[in-house]
PDB file of C-alpha atoms in Angstrom:
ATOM      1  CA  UNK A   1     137.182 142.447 102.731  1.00 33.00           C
ATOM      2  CA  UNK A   2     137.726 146.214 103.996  1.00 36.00           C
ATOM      3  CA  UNK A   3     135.178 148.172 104.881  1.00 35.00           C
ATOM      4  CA  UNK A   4     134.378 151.179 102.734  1.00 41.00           C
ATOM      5  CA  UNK A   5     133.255 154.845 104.668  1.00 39.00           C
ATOM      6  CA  UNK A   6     129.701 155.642 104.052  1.00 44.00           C
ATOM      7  CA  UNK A   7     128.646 152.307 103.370  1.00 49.00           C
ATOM      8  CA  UNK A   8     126.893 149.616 105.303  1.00 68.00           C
ATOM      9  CA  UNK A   9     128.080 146.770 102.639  1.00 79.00           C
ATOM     10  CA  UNK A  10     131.974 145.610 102.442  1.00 87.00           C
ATOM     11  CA  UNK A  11     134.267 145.678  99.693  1.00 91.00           C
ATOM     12  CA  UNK A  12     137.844 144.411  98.485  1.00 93.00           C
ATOM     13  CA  UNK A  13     139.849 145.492  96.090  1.00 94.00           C
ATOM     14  CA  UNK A  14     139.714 144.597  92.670  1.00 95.00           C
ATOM     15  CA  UNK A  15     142.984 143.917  90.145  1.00 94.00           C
ATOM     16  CA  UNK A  16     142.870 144.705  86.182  1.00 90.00           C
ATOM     17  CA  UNK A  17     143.686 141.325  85.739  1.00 94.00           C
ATOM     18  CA  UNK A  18     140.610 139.805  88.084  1.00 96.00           C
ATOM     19  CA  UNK A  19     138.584 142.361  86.075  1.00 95.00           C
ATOM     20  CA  UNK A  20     139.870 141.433  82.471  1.00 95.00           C
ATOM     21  CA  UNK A  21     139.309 137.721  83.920  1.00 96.00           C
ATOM     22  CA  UNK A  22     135.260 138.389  84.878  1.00 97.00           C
ATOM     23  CA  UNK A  23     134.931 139.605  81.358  1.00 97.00           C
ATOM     24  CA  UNK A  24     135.828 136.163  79.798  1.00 95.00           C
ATOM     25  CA  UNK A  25     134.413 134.418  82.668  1.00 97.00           C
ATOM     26  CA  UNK A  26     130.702 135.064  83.486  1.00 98.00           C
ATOM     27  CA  UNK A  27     127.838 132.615  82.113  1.00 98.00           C
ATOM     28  CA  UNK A  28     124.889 134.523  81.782  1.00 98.00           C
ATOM     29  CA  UNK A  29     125.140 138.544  81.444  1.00 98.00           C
ATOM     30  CA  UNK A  30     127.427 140.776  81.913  1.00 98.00           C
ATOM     31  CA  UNK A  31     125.840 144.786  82.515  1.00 98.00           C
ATOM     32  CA  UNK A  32     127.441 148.130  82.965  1.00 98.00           C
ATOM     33  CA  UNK A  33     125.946 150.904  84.628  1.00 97.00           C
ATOM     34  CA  UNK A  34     127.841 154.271  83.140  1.00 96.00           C
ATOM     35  CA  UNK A  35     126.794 157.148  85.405  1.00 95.00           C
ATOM     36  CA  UNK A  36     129.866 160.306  84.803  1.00 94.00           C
ATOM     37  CA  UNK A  37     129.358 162.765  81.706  1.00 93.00           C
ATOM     38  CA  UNK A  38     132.991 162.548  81.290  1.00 91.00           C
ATOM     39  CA  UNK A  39     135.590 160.060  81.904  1.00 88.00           C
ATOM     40  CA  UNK A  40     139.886 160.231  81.278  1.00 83.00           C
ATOM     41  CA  UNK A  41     140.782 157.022  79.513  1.00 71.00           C
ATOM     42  CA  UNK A  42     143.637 156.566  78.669  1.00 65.00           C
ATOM     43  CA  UNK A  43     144.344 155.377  74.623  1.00 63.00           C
ATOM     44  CA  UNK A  44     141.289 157.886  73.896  1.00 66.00           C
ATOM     45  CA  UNK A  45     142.859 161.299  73.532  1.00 82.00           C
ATOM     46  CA  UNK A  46     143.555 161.004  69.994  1.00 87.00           C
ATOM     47  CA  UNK A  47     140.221 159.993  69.074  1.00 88.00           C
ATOM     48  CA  UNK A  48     138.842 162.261  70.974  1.00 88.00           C
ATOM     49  CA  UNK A  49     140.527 165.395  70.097  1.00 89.00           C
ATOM     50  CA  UNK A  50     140.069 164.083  66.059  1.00 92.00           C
ATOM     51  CA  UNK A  51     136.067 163.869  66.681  1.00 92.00           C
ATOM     52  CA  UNK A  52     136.404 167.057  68.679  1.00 91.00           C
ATOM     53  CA  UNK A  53     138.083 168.721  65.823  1.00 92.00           C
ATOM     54  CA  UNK A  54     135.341 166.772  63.421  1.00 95.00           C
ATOM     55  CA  UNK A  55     138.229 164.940  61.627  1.00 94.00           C
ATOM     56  CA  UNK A  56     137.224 160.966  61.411  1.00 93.00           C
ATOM     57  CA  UNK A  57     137.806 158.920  63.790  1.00 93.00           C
ATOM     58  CA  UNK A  58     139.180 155.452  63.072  1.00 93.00           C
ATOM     59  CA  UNK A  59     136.974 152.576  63.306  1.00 94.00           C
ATOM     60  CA  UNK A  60     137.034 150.469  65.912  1.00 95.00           C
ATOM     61  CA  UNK A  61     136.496 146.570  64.900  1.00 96.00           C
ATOM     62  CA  UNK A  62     136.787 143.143  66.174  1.00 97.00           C
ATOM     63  CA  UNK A  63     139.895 142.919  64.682  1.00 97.00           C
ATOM     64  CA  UNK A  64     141.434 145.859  66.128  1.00 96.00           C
ATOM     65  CA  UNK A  65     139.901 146.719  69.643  1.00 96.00           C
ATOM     66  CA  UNK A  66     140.292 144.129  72.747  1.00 96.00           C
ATOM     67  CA  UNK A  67     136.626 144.859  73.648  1.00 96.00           C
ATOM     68  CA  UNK A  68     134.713 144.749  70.911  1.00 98.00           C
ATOM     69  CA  UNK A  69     136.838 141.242  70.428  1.00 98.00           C
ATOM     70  CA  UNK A  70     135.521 140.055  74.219  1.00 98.00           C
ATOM     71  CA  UNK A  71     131.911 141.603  73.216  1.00 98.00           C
ATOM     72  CA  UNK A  72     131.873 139.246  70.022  1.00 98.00           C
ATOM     73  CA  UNK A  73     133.464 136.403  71.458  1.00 97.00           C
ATOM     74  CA  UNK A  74     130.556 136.555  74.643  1.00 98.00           C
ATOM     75  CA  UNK A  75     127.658 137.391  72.291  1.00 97.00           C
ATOM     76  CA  UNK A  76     129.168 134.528  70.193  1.00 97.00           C
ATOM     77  CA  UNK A  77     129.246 131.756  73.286  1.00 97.00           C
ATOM     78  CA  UNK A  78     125.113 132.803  73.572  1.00 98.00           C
ATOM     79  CA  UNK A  79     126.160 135.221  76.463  1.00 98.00           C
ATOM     80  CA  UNK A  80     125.091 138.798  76.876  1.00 98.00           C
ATOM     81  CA  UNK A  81     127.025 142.420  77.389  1.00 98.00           C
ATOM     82  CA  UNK A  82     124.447 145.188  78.198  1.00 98.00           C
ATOM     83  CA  UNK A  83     125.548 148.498  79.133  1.00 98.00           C
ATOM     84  CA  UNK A  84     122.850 151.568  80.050  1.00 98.00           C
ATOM     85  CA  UNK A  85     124.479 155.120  79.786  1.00 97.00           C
ATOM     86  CA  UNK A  86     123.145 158.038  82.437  1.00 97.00           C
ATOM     87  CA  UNK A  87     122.716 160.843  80.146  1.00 96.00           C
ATOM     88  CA  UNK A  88     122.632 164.456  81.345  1.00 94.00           C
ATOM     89  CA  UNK A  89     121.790 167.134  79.641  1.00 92.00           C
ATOM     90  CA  UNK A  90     123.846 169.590  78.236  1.00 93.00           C
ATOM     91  CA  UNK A  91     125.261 166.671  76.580  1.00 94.00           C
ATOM     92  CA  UNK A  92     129.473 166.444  77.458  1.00 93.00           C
ATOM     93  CA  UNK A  93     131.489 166.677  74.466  1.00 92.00           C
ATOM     94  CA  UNK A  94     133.013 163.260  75.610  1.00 92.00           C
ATOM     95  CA  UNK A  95     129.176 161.378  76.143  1.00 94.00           C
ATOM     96  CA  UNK A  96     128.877 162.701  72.248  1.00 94.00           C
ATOM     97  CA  UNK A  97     131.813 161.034  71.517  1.00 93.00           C
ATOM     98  CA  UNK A  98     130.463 157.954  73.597  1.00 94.00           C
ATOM     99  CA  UNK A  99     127.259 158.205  71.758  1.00 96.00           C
ATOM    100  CA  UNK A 100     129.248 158.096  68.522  1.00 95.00           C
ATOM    101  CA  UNK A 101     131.021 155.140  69.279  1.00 95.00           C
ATOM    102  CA  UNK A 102     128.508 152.937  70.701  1.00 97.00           C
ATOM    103  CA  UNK A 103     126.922 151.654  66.945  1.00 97.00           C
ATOM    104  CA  UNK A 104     130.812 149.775  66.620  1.00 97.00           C
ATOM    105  CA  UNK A 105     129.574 148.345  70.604  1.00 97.00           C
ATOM    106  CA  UNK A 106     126.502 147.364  69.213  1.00 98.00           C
ATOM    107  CA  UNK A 107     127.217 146.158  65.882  1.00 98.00           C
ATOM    108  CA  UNK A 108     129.879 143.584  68.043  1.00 98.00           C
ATOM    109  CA  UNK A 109     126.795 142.217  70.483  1.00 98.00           C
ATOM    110  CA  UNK A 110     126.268 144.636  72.746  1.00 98.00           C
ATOM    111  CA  UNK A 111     122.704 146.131  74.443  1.00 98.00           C
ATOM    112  CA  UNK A 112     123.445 150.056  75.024  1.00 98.00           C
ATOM    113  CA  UNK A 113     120.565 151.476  76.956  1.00 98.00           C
ATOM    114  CA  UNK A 114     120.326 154.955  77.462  1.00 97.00           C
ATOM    115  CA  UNK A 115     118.982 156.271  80.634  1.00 97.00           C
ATOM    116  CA  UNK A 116     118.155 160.555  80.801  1.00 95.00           C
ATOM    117  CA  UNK A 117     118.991 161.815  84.312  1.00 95.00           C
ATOM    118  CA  UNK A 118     116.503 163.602  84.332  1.00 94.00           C
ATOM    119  CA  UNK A 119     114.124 160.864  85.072  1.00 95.00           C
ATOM    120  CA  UNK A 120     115.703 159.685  88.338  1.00 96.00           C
ATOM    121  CA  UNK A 121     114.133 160.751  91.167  1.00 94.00           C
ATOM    122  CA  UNK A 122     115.368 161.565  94.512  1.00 92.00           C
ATOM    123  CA  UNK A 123     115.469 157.837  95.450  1.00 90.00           C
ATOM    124  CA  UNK A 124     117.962 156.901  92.594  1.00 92.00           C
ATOM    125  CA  UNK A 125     120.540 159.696  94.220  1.00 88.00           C
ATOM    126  CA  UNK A 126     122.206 156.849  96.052  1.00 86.00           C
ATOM    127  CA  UNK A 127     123.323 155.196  92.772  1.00 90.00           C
ATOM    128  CA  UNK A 128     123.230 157.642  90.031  1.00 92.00           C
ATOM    129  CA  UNK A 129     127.052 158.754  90.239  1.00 91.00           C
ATOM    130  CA  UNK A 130     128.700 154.866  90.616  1.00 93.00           C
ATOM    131  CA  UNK A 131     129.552 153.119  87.651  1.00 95.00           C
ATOM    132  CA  UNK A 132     129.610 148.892  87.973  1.00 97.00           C
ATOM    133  CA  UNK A 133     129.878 146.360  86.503  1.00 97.00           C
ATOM    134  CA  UNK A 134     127.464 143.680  87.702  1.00 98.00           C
ATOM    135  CA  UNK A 135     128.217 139.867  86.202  1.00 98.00           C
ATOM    136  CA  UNK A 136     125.835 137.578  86.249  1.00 98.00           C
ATOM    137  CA  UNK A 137     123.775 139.442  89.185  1.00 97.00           C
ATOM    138  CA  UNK A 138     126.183 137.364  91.276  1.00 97.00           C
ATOM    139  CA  UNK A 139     129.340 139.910  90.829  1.00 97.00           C
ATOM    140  CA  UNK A 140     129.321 143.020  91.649  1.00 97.00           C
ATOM    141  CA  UNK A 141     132.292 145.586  90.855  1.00 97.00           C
ATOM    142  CA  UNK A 142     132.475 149.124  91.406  1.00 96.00           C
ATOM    143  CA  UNK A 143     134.802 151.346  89.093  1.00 95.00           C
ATOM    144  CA  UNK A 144     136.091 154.412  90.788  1.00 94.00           C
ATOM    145  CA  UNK A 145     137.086 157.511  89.120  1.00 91.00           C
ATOM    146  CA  UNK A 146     138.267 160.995  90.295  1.00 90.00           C
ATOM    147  CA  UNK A 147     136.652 164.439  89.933  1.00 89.00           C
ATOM    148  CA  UNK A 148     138.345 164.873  86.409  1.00 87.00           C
ATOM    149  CA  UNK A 149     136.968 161.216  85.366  1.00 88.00           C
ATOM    150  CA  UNK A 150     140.504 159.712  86.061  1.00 88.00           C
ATOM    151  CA  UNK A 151     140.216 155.741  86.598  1.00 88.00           C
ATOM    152  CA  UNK A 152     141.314 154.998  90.137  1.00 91.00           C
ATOM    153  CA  UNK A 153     140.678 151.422  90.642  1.00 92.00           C
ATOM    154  CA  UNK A 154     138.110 148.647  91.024  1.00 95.00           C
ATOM    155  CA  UNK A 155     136.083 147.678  94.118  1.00 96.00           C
ATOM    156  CA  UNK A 156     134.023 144.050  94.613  1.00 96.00           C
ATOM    157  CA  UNK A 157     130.847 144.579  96.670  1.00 95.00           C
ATOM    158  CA  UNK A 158     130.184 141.661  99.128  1.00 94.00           C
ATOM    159  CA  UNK A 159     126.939 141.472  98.585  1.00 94.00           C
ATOM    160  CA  UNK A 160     125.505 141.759  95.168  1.00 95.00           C
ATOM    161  CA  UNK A 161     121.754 142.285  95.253  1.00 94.00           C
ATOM    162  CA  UNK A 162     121.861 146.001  95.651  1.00 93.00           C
ATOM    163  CA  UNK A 163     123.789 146.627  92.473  1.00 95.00           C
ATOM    164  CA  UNK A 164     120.640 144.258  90.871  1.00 96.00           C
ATOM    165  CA  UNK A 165     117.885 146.161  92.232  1.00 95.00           C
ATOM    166  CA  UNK A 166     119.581 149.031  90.413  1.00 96.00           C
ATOM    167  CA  UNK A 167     120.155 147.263  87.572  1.00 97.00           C
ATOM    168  CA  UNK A 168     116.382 146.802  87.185  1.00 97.00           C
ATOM    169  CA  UNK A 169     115.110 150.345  88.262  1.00 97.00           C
ATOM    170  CA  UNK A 170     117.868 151.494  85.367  1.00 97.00           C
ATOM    171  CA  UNK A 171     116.451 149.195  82.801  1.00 97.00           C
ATOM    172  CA  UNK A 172     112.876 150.277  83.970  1.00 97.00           C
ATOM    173  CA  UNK A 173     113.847 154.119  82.577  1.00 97.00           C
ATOM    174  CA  UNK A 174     115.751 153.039  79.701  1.00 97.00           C
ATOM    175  CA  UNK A 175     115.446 153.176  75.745  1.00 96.00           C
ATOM    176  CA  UNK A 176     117.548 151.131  73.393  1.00 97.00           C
ATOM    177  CA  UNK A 177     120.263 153.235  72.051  1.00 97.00           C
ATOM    178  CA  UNK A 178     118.508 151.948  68.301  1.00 96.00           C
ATOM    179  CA  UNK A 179     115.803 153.928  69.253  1.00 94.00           C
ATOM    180  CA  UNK A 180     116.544 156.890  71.192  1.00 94.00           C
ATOM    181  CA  UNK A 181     116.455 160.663  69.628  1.00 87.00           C
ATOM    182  CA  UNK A 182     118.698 163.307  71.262  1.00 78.00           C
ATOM    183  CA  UNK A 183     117.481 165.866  69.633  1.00 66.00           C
ATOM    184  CA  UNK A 184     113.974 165.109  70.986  1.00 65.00           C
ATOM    185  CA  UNK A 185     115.178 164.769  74.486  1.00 60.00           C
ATOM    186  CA  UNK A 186     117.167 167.399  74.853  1.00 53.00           C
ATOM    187  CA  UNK A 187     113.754 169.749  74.037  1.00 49.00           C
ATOM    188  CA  UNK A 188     112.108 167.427  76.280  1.00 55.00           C
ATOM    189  CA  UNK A 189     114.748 167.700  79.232  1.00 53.00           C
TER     190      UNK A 189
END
């Protein structure tokens, strides 16, 4: 464990691989908090520019995308993948490309949640800009990402029951992707 500046809680670092392996590993839930308007994945630039340029965008299935596989495969085994999405307003051209992609999440097993920033209050500042994954609320992993939303690697937190607490106080604000309007919320933000 290393310690991390700023924080009073210890971390290590993370591999792809010990990432990839918590995905087919945990028993009980697996739950994503994503917190940037716009992220640099790599493997998403064609799609994007395509929806950008309102050409279709090829479906993602089972058969063809690794995570929507693991998604099934969990949701399958009785095990859960939820996800809630901080939403800011004006909406990124790349969360509206989220938002049009997370129907192929959901049809595969996964909760999406969607959270609107502006609902946070100055006691959520502390979390509203990590995203982590939090497995099992045992397993806590933070993703890190530059400015531009490039992926820079993967942190464990020693001590998971911070990353719960948040996971709660997120789920506390949240509306089921099924059932939330943008339209509406945007007037309303």
């Amino acid at each position: 464990w290393s310690y991390c500046s700023g924080r009073q809680q210890r971390y290590r670092n993370v591999t792809p691989d010990e990432l990839t392996e918590l995905y087919a590993t945990f028993q009980r839930t697996a739950w994503r908090l994503e917190a940037r308007d716009d992220y640099a994945v790599p493997g998403d630039d064609e799609d994007f520019d395509a929806f950008l340029a309102g050409r279709p965008v090829p479906p993602r299935t089972v058969e063809n995308s690794w995570w929507l596989r693991t998604v099934a495969d969990a949701t399958r085994a009785g095990k859960s993948f939820r996800r809630a999405r901080l939403l800011s307003h004006p909406v990124t051209d790349y969360t509206r490309f989220e938002l049009a992609s997370y129907p192929e999440n959901i049809a595969a097993g996964e909760a999406v949640l969607i959270v609107e920033r502006h609902l946070l209050t100055d006691s959520d500042e502390h979390w509203s800009n990590q995203d982590f994954w939090l497995f099992d609320d045992e397993i806590a992993v933070l993703q890190h990402y530059s400015p531009r939303g490039s992926f820079l690697g993967v942190t464990q937190a020693e001590d998971p029951r911070p990353y719960a607490e948040i996971r709660r106080r997120a789920e506390s604000l949240s509306v089921p992707f099924e059932e939330y309007d943008l339209r509406s919320s945007a007037r309303d933000a």
